[in-house]
Coordinates of C-alpha atoms in Angstrom, one line a residue:
X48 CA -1.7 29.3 5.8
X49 CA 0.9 27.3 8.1
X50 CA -0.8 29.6 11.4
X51 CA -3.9 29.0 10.0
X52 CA -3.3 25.5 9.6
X53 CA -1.4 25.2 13.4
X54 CA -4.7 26.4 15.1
X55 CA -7.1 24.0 12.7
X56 CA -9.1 22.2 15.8
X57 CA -9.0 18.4 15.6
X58 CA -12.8 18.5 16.7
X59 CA -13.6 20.6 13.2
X60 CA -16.0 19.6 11.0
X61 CA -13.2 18.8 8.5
X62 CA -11.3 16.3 10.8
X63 CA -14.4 14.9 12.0
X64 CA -15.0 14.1 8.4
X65 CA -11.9 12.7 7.3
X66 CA -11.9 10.3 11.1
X67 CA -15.5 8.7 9.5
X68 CA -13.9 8.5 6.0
X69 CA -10.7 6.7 7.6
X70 CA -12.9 4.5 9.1
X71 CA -15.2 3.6 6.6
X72 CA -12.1 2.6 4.0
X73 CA -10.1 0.8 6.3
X74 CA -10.5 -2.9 7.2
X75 CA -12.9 -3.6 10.5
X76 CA -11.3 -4.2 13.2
X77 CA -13.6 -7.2 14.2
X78 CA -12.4 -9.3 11.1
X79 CA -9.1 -9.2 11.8
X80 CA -8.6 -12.1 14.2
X81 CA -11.2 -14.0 12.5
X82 CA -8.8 -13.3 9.4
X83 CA -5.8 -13.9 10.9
X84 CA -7.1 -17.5 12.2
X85 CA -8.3 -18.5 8.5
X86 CA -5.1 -17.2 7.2
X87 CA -3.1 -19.6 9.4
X88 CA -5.5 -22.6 8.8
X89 CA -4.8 -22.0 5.1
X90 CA -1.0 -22.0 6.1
X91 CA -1.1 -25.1 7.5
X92 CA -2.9 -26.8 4.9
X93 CA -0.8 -25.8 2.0
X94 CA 2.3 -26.3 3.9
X95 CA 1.1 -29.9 4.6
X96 CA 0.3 -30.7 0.6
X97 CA 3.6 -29.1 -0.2
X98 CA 5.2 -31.5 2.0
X99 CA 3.8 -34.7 1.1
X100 CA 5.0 -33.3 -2.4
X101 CA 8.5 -33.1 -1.4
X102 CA 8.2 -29.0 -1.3
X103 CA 10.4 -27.6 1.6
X104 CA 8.4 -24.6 2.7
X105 CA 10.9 -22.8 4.8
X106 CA 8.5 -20.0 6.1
X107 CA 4.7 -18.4 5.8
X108 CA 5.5 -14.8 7.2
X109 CA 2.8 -12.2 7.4
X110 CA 2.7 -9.9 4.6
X111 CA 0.9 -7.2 2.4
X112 CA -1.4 -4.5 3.6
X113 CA -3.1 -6.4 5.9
X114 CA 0.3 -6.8 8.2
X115 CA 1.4 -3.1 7.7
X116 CA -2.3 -2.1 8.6
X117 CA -2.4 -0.2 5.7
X118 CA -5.4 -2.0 3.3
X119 CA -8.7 -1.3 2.0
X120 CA -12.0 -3.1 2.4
X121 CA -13.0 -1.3 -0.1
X122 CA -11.6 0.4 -3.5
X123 CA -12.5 2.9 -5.9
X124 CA -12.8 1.5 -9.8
X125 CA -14.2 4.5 -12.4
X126 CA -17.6 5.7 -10.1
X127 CA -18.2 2.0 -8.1
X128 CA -17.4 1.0 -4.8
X129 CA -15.2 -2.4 -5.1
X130 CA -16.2 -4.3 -1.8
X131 CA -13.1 -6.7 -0.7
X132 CA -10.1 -7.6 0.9
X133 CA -7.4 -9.2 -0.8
X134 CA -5.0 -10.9 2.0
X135 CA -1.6 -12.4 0.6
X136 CA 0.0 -15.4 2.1
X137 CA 3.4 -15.9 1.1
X138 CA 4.9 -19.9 0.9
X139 CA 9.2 -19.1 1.4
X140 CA 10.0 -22.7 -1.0
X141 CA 13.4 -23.8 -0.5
X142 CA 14.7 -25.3 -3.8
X143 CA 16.2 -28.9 -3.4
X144 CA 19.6 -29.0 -5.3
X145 CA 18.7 -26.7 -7.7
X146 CA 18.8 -22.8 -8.1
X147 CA 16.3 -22.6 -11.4
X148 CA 13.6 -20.2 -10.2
X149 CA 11.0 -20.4 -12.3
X150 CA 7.4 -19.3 -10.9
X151 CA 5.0 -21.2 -13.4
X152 CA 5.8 -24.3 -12.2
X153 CA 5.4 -23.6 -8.5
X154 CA 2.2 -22.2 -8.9
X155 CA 1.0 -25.1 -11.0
X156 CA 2.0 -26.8 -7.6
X157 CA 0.3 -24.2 -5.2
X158 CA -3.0 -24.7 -7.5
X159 CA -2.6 -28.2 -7.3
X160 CA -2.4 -28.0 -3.1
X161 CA -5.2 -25.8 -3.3
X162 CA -7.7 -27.7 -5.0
X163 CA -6.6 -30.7 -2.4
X164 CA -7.4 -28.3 0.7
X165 CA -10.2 -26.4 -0.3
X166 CA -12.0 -28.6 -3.3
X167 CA -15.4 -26.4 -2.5
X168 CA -13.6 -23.1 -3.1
X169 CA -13.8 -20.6 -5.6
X170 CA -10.2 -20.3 -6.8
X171 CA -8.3 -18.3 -9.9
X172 CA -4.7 -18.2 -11.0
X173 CA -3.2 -14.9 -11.3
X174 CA 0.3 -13.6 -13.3
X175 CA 2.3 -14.4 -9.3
X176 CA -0.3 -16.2 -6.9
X177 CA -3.4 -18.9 -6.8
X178 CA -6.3 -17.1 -5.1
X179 CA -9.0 -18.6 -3.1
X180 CA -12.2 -16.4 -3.0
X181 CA -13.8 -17.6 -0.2
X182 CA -16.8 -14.9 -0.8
X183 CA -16.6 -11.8 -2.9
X184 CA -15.3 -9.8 0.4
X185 CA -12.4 -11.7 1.2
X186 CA -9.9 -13.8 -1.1
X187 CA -6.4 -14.8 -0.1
X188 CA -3.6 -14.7 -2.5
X189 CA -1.2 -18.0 -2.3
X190 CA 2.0 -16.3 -3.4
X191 CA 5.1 -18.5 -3.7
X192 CA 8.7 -16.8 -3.3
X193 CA 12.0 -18.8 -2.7
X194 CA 14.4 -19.0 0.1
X195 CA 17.8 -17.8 -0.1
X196 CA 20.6 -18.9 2.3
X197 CA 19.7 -15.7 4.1
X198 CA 16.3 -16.5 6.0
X199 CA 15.5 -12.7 5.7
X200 CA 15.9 -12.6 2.4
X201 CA 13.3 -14.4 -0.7
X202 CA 13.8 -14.2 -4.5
X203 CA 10.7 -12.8 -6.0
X204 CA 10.0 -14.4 -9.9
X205 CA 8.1 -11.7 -12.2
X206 CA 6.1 -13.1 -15.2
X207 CA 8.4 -11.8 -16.9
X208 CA 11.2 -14.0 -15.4
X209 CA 13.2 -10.8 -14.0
X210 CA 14.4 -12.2 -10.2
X211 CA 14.2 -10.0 -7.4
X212 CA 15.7 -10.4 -4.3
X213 CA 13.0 -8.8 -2.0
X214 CA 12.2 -9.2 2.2
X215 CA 8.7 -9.6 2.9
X216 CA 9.6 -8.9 6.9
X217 CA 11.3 -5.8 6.4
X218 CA 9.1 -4.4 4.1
X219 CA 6.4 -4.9 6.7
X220 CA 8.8 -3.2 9.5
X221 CA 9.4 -0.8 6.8
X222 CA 5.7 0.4 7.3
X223 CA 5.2 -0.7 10.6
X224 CA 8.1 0.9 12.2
X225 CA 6.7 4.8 11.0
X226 CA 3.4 4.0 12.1
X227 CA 5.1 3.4 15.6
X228 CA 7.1 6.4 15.6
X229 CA 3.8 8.8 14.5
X230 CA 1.9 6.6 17.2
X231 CA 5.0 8.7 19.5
X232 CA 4.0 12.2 18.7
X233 CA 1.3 14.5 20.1
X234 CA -0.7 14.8 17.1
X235 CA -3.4 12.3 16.8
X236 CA -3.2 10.5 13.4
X237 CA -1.1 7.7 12.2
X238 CA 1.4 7.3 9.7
X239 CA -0.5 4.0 8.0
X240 CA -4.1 5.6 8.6
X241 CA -2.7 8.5 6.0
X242 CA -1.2 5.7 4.0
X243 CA -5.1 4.6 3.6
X244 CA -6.1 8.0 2.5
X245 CA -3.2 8.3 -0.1
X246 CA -4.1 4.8 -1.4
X247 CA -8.1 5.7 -1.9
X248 CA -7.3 9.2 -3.3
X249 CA -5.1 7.4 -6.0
X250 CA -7.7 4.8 -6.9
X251 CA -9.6 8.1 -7.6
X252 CA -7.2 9.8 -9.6
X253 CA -6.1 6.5 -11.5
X254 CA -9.9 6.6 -12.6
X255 CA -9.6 9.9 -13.8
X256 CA -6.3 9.3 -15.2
X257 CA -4.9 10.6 -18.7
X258 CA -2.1 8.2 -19.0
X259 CA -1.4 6.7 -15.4
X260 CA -4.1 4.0 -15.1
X261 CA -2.3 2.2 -12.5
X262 CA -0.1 3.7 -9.7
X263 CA 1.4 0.3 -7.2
X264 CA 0.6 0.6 -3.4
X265 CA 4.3 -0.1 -3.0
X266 CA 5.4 3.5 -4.6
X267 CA 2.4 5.3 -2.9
X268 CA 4.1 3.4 0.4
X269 CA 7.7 4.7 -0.5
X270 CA 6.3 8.0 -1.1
X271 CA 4.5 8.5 2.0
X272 CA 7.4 7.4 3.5
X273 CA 9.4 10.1 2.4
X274 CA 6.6 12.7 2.8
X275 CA 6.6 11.4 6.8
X276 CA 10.5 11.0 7.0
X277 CA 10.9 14.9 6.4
X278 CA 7.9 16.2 7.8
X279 CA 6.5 13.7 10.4
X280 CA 2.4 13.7 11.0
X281 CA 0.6 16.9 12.5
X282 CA -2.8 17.1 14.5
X283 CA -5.0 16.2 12.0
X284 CA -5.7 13.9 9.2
X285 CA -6.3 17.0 6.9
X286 CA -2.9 19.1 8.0
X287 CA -0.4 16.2 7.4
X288 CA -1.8 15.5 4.0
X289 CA -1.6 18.6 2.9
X290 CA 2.0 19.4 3.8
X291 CA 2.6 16.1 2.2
X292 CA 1.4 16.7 -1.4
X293 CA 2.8 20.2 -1.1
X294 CA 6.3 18.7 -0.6
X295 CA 5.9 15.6 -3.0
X296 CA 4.5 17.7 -5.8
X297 CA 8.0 18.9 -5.7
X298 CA 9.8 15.1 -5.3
X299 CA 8.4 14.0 -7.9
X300 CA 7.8 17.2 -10.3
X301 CA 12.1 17.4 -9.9
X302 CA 12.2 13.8 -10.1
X303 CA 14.2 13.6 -6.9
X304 CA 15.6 10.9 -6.0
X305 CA 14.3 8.8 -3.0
X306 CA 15.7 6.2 -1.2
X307 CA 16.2 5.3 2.4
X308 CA 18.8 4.0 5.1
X309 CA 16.8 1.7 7.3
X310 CA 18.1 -1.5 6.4
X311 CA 21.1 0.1 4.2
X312 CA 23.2 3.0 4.7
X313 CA 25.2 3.4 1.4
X314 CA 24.2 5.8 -1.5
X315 CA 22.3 3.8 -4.1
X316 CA 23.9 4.1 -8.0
X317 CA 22.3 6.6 -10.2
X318 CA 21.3 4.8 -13.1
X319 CA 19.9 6.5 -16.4
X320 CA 16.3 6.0 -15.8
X321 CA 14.3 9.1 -15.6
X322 CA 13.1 8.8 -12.2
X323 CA 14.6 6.7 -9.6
X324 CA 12.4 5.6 -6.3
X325 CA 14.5 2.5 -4.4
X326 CA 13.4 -0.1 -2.9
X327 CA 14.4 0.0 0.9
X328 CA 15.6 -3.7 0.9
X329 CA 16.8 -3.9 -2.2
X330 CA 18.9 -1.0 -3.7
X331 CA 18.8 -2.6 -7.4
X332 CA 14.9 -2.5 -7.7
X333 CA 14.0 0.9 -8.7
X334 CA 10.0 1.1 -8.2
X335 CA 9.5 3.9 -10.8
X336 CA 11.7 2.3 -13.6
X337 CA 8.8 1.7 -15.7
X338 CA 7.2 5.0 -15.4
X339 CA 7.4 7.4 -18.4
X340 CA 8.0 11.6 -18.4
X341 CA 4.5 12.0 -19.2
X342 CA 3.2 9.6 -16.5
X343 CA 5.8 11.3 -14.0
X344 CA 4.5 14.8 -14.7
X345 CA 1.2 13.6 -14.7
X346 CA 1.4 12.2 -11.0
X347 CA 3.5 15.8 -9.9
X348 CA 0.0 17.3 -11.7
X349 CA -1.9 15.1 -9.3
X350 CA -0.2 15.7 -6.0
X351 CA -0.1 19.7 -6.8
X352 CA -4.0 19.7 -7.1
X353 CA -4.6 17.7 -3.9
X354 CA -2.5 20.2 -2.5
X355 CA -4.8 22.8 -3.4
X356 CA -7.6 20.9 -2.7
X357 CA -6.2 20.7 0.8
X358 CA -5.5 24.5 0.9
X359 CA -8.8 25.7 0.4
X360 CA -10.8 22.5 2.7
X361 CA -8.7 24.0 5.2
X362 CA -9.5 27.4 4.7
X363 CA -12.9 27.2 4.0
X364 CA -13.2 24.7 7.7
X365 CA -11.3 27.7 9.5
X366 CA -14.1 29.9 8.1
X367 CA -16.8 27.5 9.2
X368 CA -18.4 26.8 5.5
X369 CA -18.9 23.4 5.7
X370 CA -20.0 23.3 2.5
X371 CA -17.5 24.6 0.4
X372 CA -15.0 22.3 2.5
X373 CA -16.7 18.9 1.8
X374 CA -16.6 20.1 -2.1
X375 CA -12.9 20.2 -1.8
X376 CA -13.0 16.6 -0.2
X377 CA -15.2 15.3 -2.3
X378 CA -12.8 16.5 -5.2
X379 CA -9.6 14.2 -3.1
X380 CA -12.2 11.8 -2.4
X381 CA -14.7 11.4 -4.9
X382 CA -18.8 11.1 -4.0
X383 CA -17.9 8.0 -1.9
X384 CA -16.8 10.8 0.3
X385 CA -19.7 13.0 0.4
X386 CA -21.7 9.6 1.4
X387 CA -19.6 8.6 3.8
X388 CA -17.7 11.3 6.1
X389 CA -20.8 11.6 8.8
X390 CA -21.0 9.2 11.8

C-alpha cells in the first residue's frame, strides 16, 4: 500500500475530490478582510466602554480558528449542514489591586459594553463569552481572560472556577508555525487545510457517536500536531490523512502520551489520569483529563476505521473506480461530501 500510495497522482479523481471538499468547508477567502476589519471595529468599541468603566484592557490579540486558519463555515450537527462562523475576540483585563479572578462578573461587564456599542444587535451570553450574532453566518464571541505580569501569558476562568494559565499567541504560533513548515515541503497540502478535514470528519463521527458526543477542536489540534510532528504532510490531501489515523489509532489506542517542546523543553509529570494529552503552553492542563476508557477506546475505534476508509479510497482511486472511492469518502465525510467534492 505505501508504493501504491507514493505513486497516487495529485490530479486523481480522489484528490481532486477532497481539493473541492477543502474548499467548500473552509472559510472564503473574500470574508476575511471584511472580517478582520469588523473584528477590530468591535475591538475598539469595547475597549473604549471598558475604559470609561475603569477596565484596563491590556490587549485584544487575534485568536481561535479563524487566526490559525483552521475554521469552518460550516459544521456537521446529526444529518444538517450548520452554516456559520464563530470568530472569538479576546479582551486581556488587567485586574486593579486585586488578583480575585472571577469570570461572571466580567462578563456581566462585557454584556453591559456590548449592549452600549451594538444596541441593534442580536447578542447571547454563553458559560465564557458575550456573543454578538450579527446574522446567522457570522457571530463574534467577546471572551474576557486576565493579564498576568507576563504579557504572554492570560489566566483563563472555567465556569467551573478552575484558573488556567493559557497563551492565546502561542497557541496560534502553535498552529501557525506547522502550517509554515508543510507550506516548506514538496507536497502540496497544508498542515491547517488537514486540520479542517480532521475537524469536519469529527463533527461526523461525534454525530454517530456511542458515548463521545463532543470531541474539542483543541485536542483534534494537539493531535494533528503529533500526527504532522512524526510524519510531516505527503502529496495529497488523501495520503497524509491516512498515514495520520494509521499512526494515531495507535497514540491513542496505547494511550500514549503526547506533549511537545515548542515553548517548553522539560518532561511533563505523569499524573494518574488515564490518558494524558498536554497542553503546549501550559504543562499542568492536560486536554484529555476528562475523557473516560470507554470514550478513549471509542475515539482509537474512530481513527482505526478512517484508516480503513482511507486504505480502500486509495485503492479503489489507483484502480480507477470512482465509485467505490467516493463511497469510502462519503463514509469519512458524510453525504455533505458526496454533494460537494465536484467543482
Amino acid at each position: 500500500m505505501k508504493e501504491e500510495m507514493d505513486n497516487l497522482s495529485t490530479k486523481s479523481k480522489l484528490h481532486s475530490r477532497l481539493s473541492n471538499f477543502v474548499s467548500w468547508i473552509a472559510p472564503d477567502p473574500e470574508t476575511r478582510d471584511a472580517i478582520v476589519k469588523q473584528s477590530n471595529e468591535i475591538r475598539e468599541r469595547i475597549r473604549a466602554k471598558a475604559k470609561d468603566d475603569n477596565v484596563t484592557v491590556t490587549a485584544t490579540p487575534q485568536s481561535g480558528s479563524f487566526a490559525k486558519r483552521t475554521g469552518l463555515r460550516r459544521h456537521m450537527r446529526g444529518e444538517a449542514e450548520i452554516e456559520g462562523q464563530d470568530i472569538d475576540v479576546p479582551f486581556v483585563v488587567k485586574l486593579q489591586g486585586q488578583s480575585d479572578y472571577q469570570l461572571a462578573p466580567m462578563i456581566t461587564k462585557f454584556r453591559q459594553y456590548a449592549d452600549a456599542s451594538y444596541p441593534d444587535t442580536e447578542k447571547k451570553d454563553t458559560k465564557s463569552s458575550v456573543k454578538l450574532i450579527f446574522s446567522n453566518t457570522l457571530s463574534y464571541d467577546l471572551v474576557p481572560v486576565f493579564a498576568t505580569d507576563d504579557p504572554e501569558k492570560q489566566i483563563l476562568v472555567r465556569t467551573t472556577g478552575e484558573q488556567i494559565t493559557t497563551s492565546i499567541q502561542k497557541h496560534v504560533d502553535f498552529v501557525t508555525d506547522r502550517t509554515k513548515k508543510s507550506d516548506t515541503k514538496k507536497g502540496v497540502v497544508l498542515f491547517n487545510e488537514c486540520v479542517r478535514l480532521m475537524k469536519w470528519w469529527r463533527d461526523v463521527r461525534c454525530s454517530e457517536a456511542n458515548y463521545l458526543e463532543e470531541v474539542p477542536s483543541f485536542l483534534i489540534d494537539l493531535l494533528s500536531a503529533k500526527a504532522f510532528d512524526k510524519l510531516s504532510v505527503q502529496t495529497t490531501y488523501a495520503q497524509t490523512l491516512s498515514e495520520w489515523s494509521a499512526y494515531l489509532a495507535h497514540v491513542v489506542r496505547k494511550k500514549e502520551l503526547v506533549y511537545f517542546t515548542d515553548f517548553d523543553n522539560h518532561n511533563p509529570k505523569v499524573d494518574a489520569t488515564i490518558w494524558q494529552v498536554i497542553d503546549p503552553v501550559n504543562r499542568e492542563n492536560n486536554v484529555a483529563a476528562k475523557l473516560q476508557a470507554y470514550e478513549i477506546e471509542e475515539l482509537a475505534g474512530w481513527f482505526q476505521e478512517a484508516r480503513e476508509s482511507w486504505s480502500r479510497a486509495i485503492t479503489a482511486d489507483l484502480n480507477g473506480d470512482d465509485i467505490d472511492s467516493l463511497d469510502h469518502l462519503v463514509t469519512l465525510f458524510g453525504n455533505s461530501f458526496m454533494n460537494h467534492c465536484e467543482e
